[in-house]
Amino acid sequence: MKKLLALFSVVTLITACSKDDLSSNLTEVVVQKYSNGNRTEIAHYSYSDGKITQIMHYNNSNFRIGKTKYEYYSNGSLLRITKTGTDNFTPIYSYEYIYDEHERIAFKKYRGSQSYNTDYTYNNDNTISALRMVNGGGESTATFYLNSDNLIYKQVSNLEEYTITYNGQNPTLTTNGSNTILYEYDEFHNRLLLNDRNKNNLYLSNNILMADNILDDIDSITDKYLTKITVESGPISSVKKYDYIFNDIGLPTNRKEYHNDILIEETEYIYQ
């Protein structure tokens, strides 16, 4: 489907820090993506005290096309994510979170193409109930089931049901009725050095935010680098593979993504 990419040189700039304090000293990561040998997008990730504060998005001509801003409570929990377009003011979407006295998500507010609010109730039977109310009418419910490690292993709603099998924090298998997905990981590098999560579960060991991403962006919840994803849908299967190049500190400088052994995208990481 895609031609093989040419190998691009990577310039890696690391601030003077050890492996143990790298994530707290990191100030910026530039992520560049390529397809068919052509750069397709650029993102500048800015960090403060080990937490991401914003992502500036650029097209292949280095023209800014948007910004994602992250805000936190004083205890470090995620407060708000806001994505804006080229004008830097008009939100495309936003998420806002409120927590209970145990620092568990009690309320999520989404404002976007179809705005909604979600209330969470923590039950005595080790389940979590979620009630989503769509602005303008309509509501839906979901129930999350926790395992002995306090991780969500099943979600049941009026739309779908899926189950998750873990090795530590990392899902190794998910099923949602029609699909079975298998995950494999790199066992030699510590992804927590970078703490690069950039989705809704950012810097939170919160099951709700993790579960929201398990099926559509599992890379945002794992503490290891994904190397292979196999999707089985009846007799049909597809495979994604990821090949990394790591620097001496153990951070990725290059990642190639293959779909059914065809190289479709290459990602470069530049640290500052």
Coordinates of C-alpha atoms in Angstrom, one line a residue:
M1 CA 0.0 0.0 0.0
K2 CA 2.9 2.3 0.7
K3 CA 6.4 2.4 -0.6
L4 CA 9.3 1.8 1.7
L5 CA 10.5 5.0 3.4
A6 CA 14.0 6.3 3.2
L7 CA 15.9 6.3 6.4
F8 CA 16.1 9.8 7.9
S9 CA 18.9 11.0 10.1
V10 CA 17.9 11.9 13.6
V11 CA 19.5 14.7 15.6
T12 CA 18.9 14.0 19.3
L13 CA 19.5 16.7 21.9
I14 CA 19.3 15.5 25.5
T15 CA 19.5 17.8 28.5
A16 CA 22.2 16.7 31.0
C17 CA 20.2 14.3 33.1
S18 CA 20.2 10.7 34.3
K19 CA 17.7 8.0 33.4
D20 CA 16.0 8.5 36.7
D21 CA 15.3 12.2 36.3
L22 CA 14.9 12.4 32.5
S23 CA 11.1 12.8 32.5
S24 CA 11.2 15.7 35.0
N25 CA 13.9 17.5 33.1
L26 CA 12.5 17.0 29.6
T27 CA 11.2 20.3 28.2
E28 CA 10.3 19.5 24.6
V29 CA 9.9 16.6 22.2
V30 CA 9.5 17.2 18.5
V31 CA 7.7 14.3 16.7
Q32 CA 7.9 14.2 12.9
K33 CA 5.9 11.7 10.8
Y34 CA 6.8 10.6 7.3
S35 CA 4.9 8.6 4.6
N36 CA 6.4 7.5 1.3
G37 CA 9.5 9.5 2.2
N38 CA 7.6 12.7 2.7
R39 CA 7.0 14.5 5.9
T40 CA 3.3 14.6 6.7
E41 CA 3.0 16.3 10.1
I42 CA 5.0 17.8 13.0
A43 CA 4.1 18.1 16.6
H44 CA 6.0 19.9 19.4
Y45 CA 5.3 18.5 22.8
S46 CA 6.1 20.9 25.7
Y47 CA 6.7 19.6 29.2
S48 CA 6.9 21.2 32.7
D49 CA 7.9 19.2 35.8
G50 CA 7.4 15.9 33.9
K51 CA 3.9 16.8 32.7
I52 CA 2.9 17.8 29.2
T53 CA 1.5 21.3 29.0
Q54 CA 0.7 21.6 25.3
I55 CA 1.2 20.1 21.8
M56 CA 1.6 22.5 18.9
H57 CA 0.5 20.8 15.6
Y58 CA 2.0 21.7 12.2
N59 CA 1.5 20.5 8.7
N60 CA 4.2 19.2 6.4
S61 CA 5.1 22.9 5.4
N62 CA 5.6 23.8 9.1
F63 CA 2.4 25.9 9.2
R64 CA 0.7 25.7 12.5
I65 CA -2.7 24.0 12.3
G66 CA -3.7 23.6 15.9
K67 CA -2.8 23.4 19.6
T68 CA -3.7 21.0 22.3
K69 CA -3.5 22.5 25.8
Y70 CA -3.3 20.5 29.1
E71 CA -4.3 21.9 32.5
Y72 CA -3.9 20.3 35.9
Y73 CA -5.2 20.6 39.5
S74 CA -2.7 21.5 42.2
N75 CA -2.3 17.8 43.1
G76 CA -1.3 17.0 39.5
S77 CA -4.5 15.3 38.4
L78 CA -5.7 16.2 34.9
L79 CA -8.2 19.0 34.9
R80 CA -8.8 19.9 31.2
I81 CA -7.7 19.2 27.7
T82 CA -8.6 21.8 25.0
K83 CA -7.9 21.4 21.3
T84 CA -8.0 24.6 19.2
G85 CA -7.5 25.2 15.5
T86 CA -5.4 27.8 13.7
D87 CA -6.9 30.8 15.4
N88 CA -5.7 29.5 18.8
F89 CA -8.9 30.6 20.5
T90 CA -12.0 28.7 19.2
P91 CA -12.1 25.2 20.7
I92 CA -12.6 22.3 18.5
Y93 CA -13.2 20.1 21.5
S94 CA -12.5 20.1 25.2
Y95 CA -12.6 17.6 28.1
E96 CA -13.0 18.6 31.8
Y97 CA -12.8 16.4 34.8
I98 CA -14.0 16.6 38.4
Y99 CA -12.9 14.1 41.1
D100 CA -14.3 12.8 44.3
E101 CA -12.6 12.9 47.7
H102 CA -10.7 9.7 46.8
E103 CA -9.3 11.4 43.6
R104 CA -11.5 9.2 41.4
I105 CA -13.3 10.7 38.4
A106 CA -16.8 11.7 39.5
F107 CA -17.7 13.8 36.4
K108 CA -16.5 14.3 32.9
K109 CA -17.7 17.1 30.6
Y110 CA -17.1 16.9 26.9
R111 CA -17.7 19.8 24.6
G112 CA -17.4 19.2 20.8
S113 CA -19.4 18.0 17.9
Q114 CA -21.8 16.2 20.2
S115 CA -21.4 17.5 23.7
Y116 CA -22.2 15.4 26.8
N117 CA -21.7 15.0 30.5
T118 CA -20.9 11.7 32.3
D119 CA -21.5 11.0 36.0
Y120 CA -19.6 8.1 37.6
T121 CA -20.8 6.1 40.7
Y122 CA -18.4 3.7 42.6
N123 CA -20.4 0.7 43.8
N124 CA -19.7 -1.7 46.7
D125 CA -19.5 -4.7 44.3
N126 CA -16.2 -3.5 42.7
T127 CA -18.0 -2.0 39.7
I128 CA -18.3 1.6 38.4
S129 CA -21.5 2.9 36.8
A130 CA -21.4 5.6 34.2
L131 CA -24.4 7.7 33.1
R132 CA -23.8 9.7 29.9
M133 CA -26.2 12.6 29.2
V134 CA -26.1 14.1 25.7
N135 CA -26.8 17.8 25.5
G136 CA -30.1 18.2 23.6
G137 CA -31.5 14.9 24.8
G138 CA -30.6 11.2 25.1
E139 CA -28.6 9.2 27.6
S140 CA -26.7 5.9 27.8
T141 CA -25.3 3.8 30.6
A142 CA -22.2 1.6 31.0
T143 CA -20.8 -0.6 33.8
F144 CA -17.1 -1.1 34.4
Y145 CA -15.8 -4.2 36.2
L146 CA -12.6 -4.2 38.3
N147 CA -10.2 -7.1 38.8
S148 CA -8.1 -7.9 41.9
D149 CA -5.5 -5.4 40.7
N150 CA -8.1 -2.7 40.5
L151 CA -7.9 -2.5 36.7
I152 CA -11.0 -2.5 34.6
Y153 CA -11.2 -5.9 32.8
K154 CA -14.7 -5.6 31.4
Q155 CA -17.1 -2.9 30.2
V156 CA -20.7 -3.5 29.4
S157 CA -23.0 -0.9 27.8
N158 CA -26.0 -0.8 25.6
L159 CA -23.7 -0.4 22.6
E160 CA -21.0 -3.0 23.2
E161 CA -19.2 -5.3 25.6
Y162 CA -15.5 -5.8 25.8
T163 CA -13.1 -7.7 28.0
I164 CA -9.4 -7.2 28.7
T165 CA -6.6 -9.5 29.8
Y166 CA -3.5 -7.9 31.4
N167 CA 0.2 -8.7 32.0
G168 CA 0.8 -6.2 34.8
Q169 CA -0.7 -2.9 33.5
N170 CA -0.3 -3.8 29.9
P171 CA -3.3 -5.4 28.0
T172 CA -2.3 -8.5 26.1
L173 CA -5.8 -9.4 24.7
T174 CA -9.1 -7.5 24.2
T175 CA -12.3 -8.8 22.8
N176 CA -15.5 -6.9 21.9
G177 CA -17.6 -9.6 20.3
S178 CA -16.6 -9.3 16.7
N179 CA -12.9 -8.7 17.2
T180 CA -10.1 -10.2 19.2
I181 CA -6.9 -8.1 19.5
L182 CA -3.6 -9.4 20.7
Y183 CA -0.7 -7.1 21.9
E184 CA 3.0 -7.7 22.2
Y185 CA 5.6 -5.4 23.8
D186 CA 9.3 -4.6 23.8
E187 CA 10.7 -6.1 27.0
F188 CA 14.1 -4.2 27.1
H189 CA 13.3 -0.5 27.4
N190 CA 11.4 1.5 30.0
R191 CA 8.8 3.6 28.5
L192 CA 8.3 5.4 31.8
L193 CA 11.6 7.2 31.2
L194 CA 9.7 9.5 28.9
N195 CA 6.2 9.4 30.4
D196 CA 4.9 10.3 27.0
R197 CA 1.2 9.7 27.4
N198 CA -0.7 12.4 25.6
K199 CA -4.4 11.3 25.6
N200 CA -7.2 11.6 28.1
N201 CA -5.6 9.4 30.7
L202 CA -2.5 11.6 30.9
Y203 CA -0.5 11.2 34.1
L204 CA -3.3 9.5 36.0
S205 CA -3.5 6.0 37.2
N206 CA -7.2 6.2 36.8
N207 CA -9.1 3.3 35.4
I208 CA -11.9 5.3 33.7
L209 CA -9.4 7.3 31.7
M210 CA -7.5 4.2 30.8
A211 CA -10.6 2.2 29.8
D212 CA -11.7 5.1 27.5
N213 CA -8.6 4.5 25.4
I214 CA -8.0 0.7 25.5
L215 CA -9.8 -0.1 22.3
D216 CA -9.0 3.0 20.2
D217 CA -5.5 4.0 21.4
I218 CA -3.9 1.4 23.6
D219 CA -0.5 3.0 23.1
S220 CA -1.6 5.8 25.5
I221 CA -2.0 3.5 28.5
T222 CA 0.8 1.0 28.4
D223 CA 4.1 1.2 30.3
K224 CA 6.0 -0.7 27.6
Y225 CA 6.5 0.0 23.9
L226 CA 4.1 -1.8 21.6
T227 CA 5.8 -4.0 19.0
K228 CA 2.9 -5.9 17.5
I229 CA -0.9 -5.7 17.3
T230 CA -2.9 -8.6 15.8
V231 CA -6.5 -8.0 15.0
E232 CA -8.6 -11.2 14.4
S233 CA -12.1 -10.7 13.0
G234 CA -13.5 -14.1 12.2
P235 CA -11.3 -15.7 9.5
I236 CA -9.7 -12.4 8.6
S237 CA -6.7 -11.0 10.5
S238 CA -4.4 -8.0 10.2
V239 CA -1.1 -7.3 11.8
K240 CA 0.6 -4.0 12.8
K241 CA 4.3 -4.1 13.7
Y242 CA 6.5 -1.4 15.2
D243 CA 10.3 -1.4 14.9
Y244 CA 12.2 1.1 17.1
I245 CA 15.7 2.6 17.2
F246 CA 16.7 3.6 20.8
N247 CA 19.4 6.0 21.9
D248 CA 22.0 5.3 24.6
I249 CA 19.6 6.5 27.4
G250 CA 16.9 4.2 26.2
L251 CA 14.5 6.6 24.5
P252 CA 13.2 5.9 21.0
T253 CA 14.6 8.1 18.2
N254 CA 12.8 6.4 15.3
R255 CA 9.8 4.1 14.9
K256 CA 8.6 2.4 11.7
E257 CA 5.0 1.2 11.5
Y258 CA 4.1 -1.8 9.3
H259 CA 0.6 -3.0 8.3
N260 CA 0.8 -6.6 7.1
D261 CA 4.5 -6.2 6.5
I262 CA 4.1 -3.0 4.4
L263 CA 5.8 0.1 5.8
I264 CA 3.2 2.9 6.0
E265 CA 4.7 5.4 8.4
E266 CA 7.9 6.5 10.0
T267 CA 8.2 8.6 13.1
E268 CA 11.2 10.6 14.4
Y269 CA 11.7 11.8 17.9
I270 CA 13.9 14.8 18.8
Y271 CA 14.5 15.5 22.5
Q272 CA 15.3 18.9 23.9

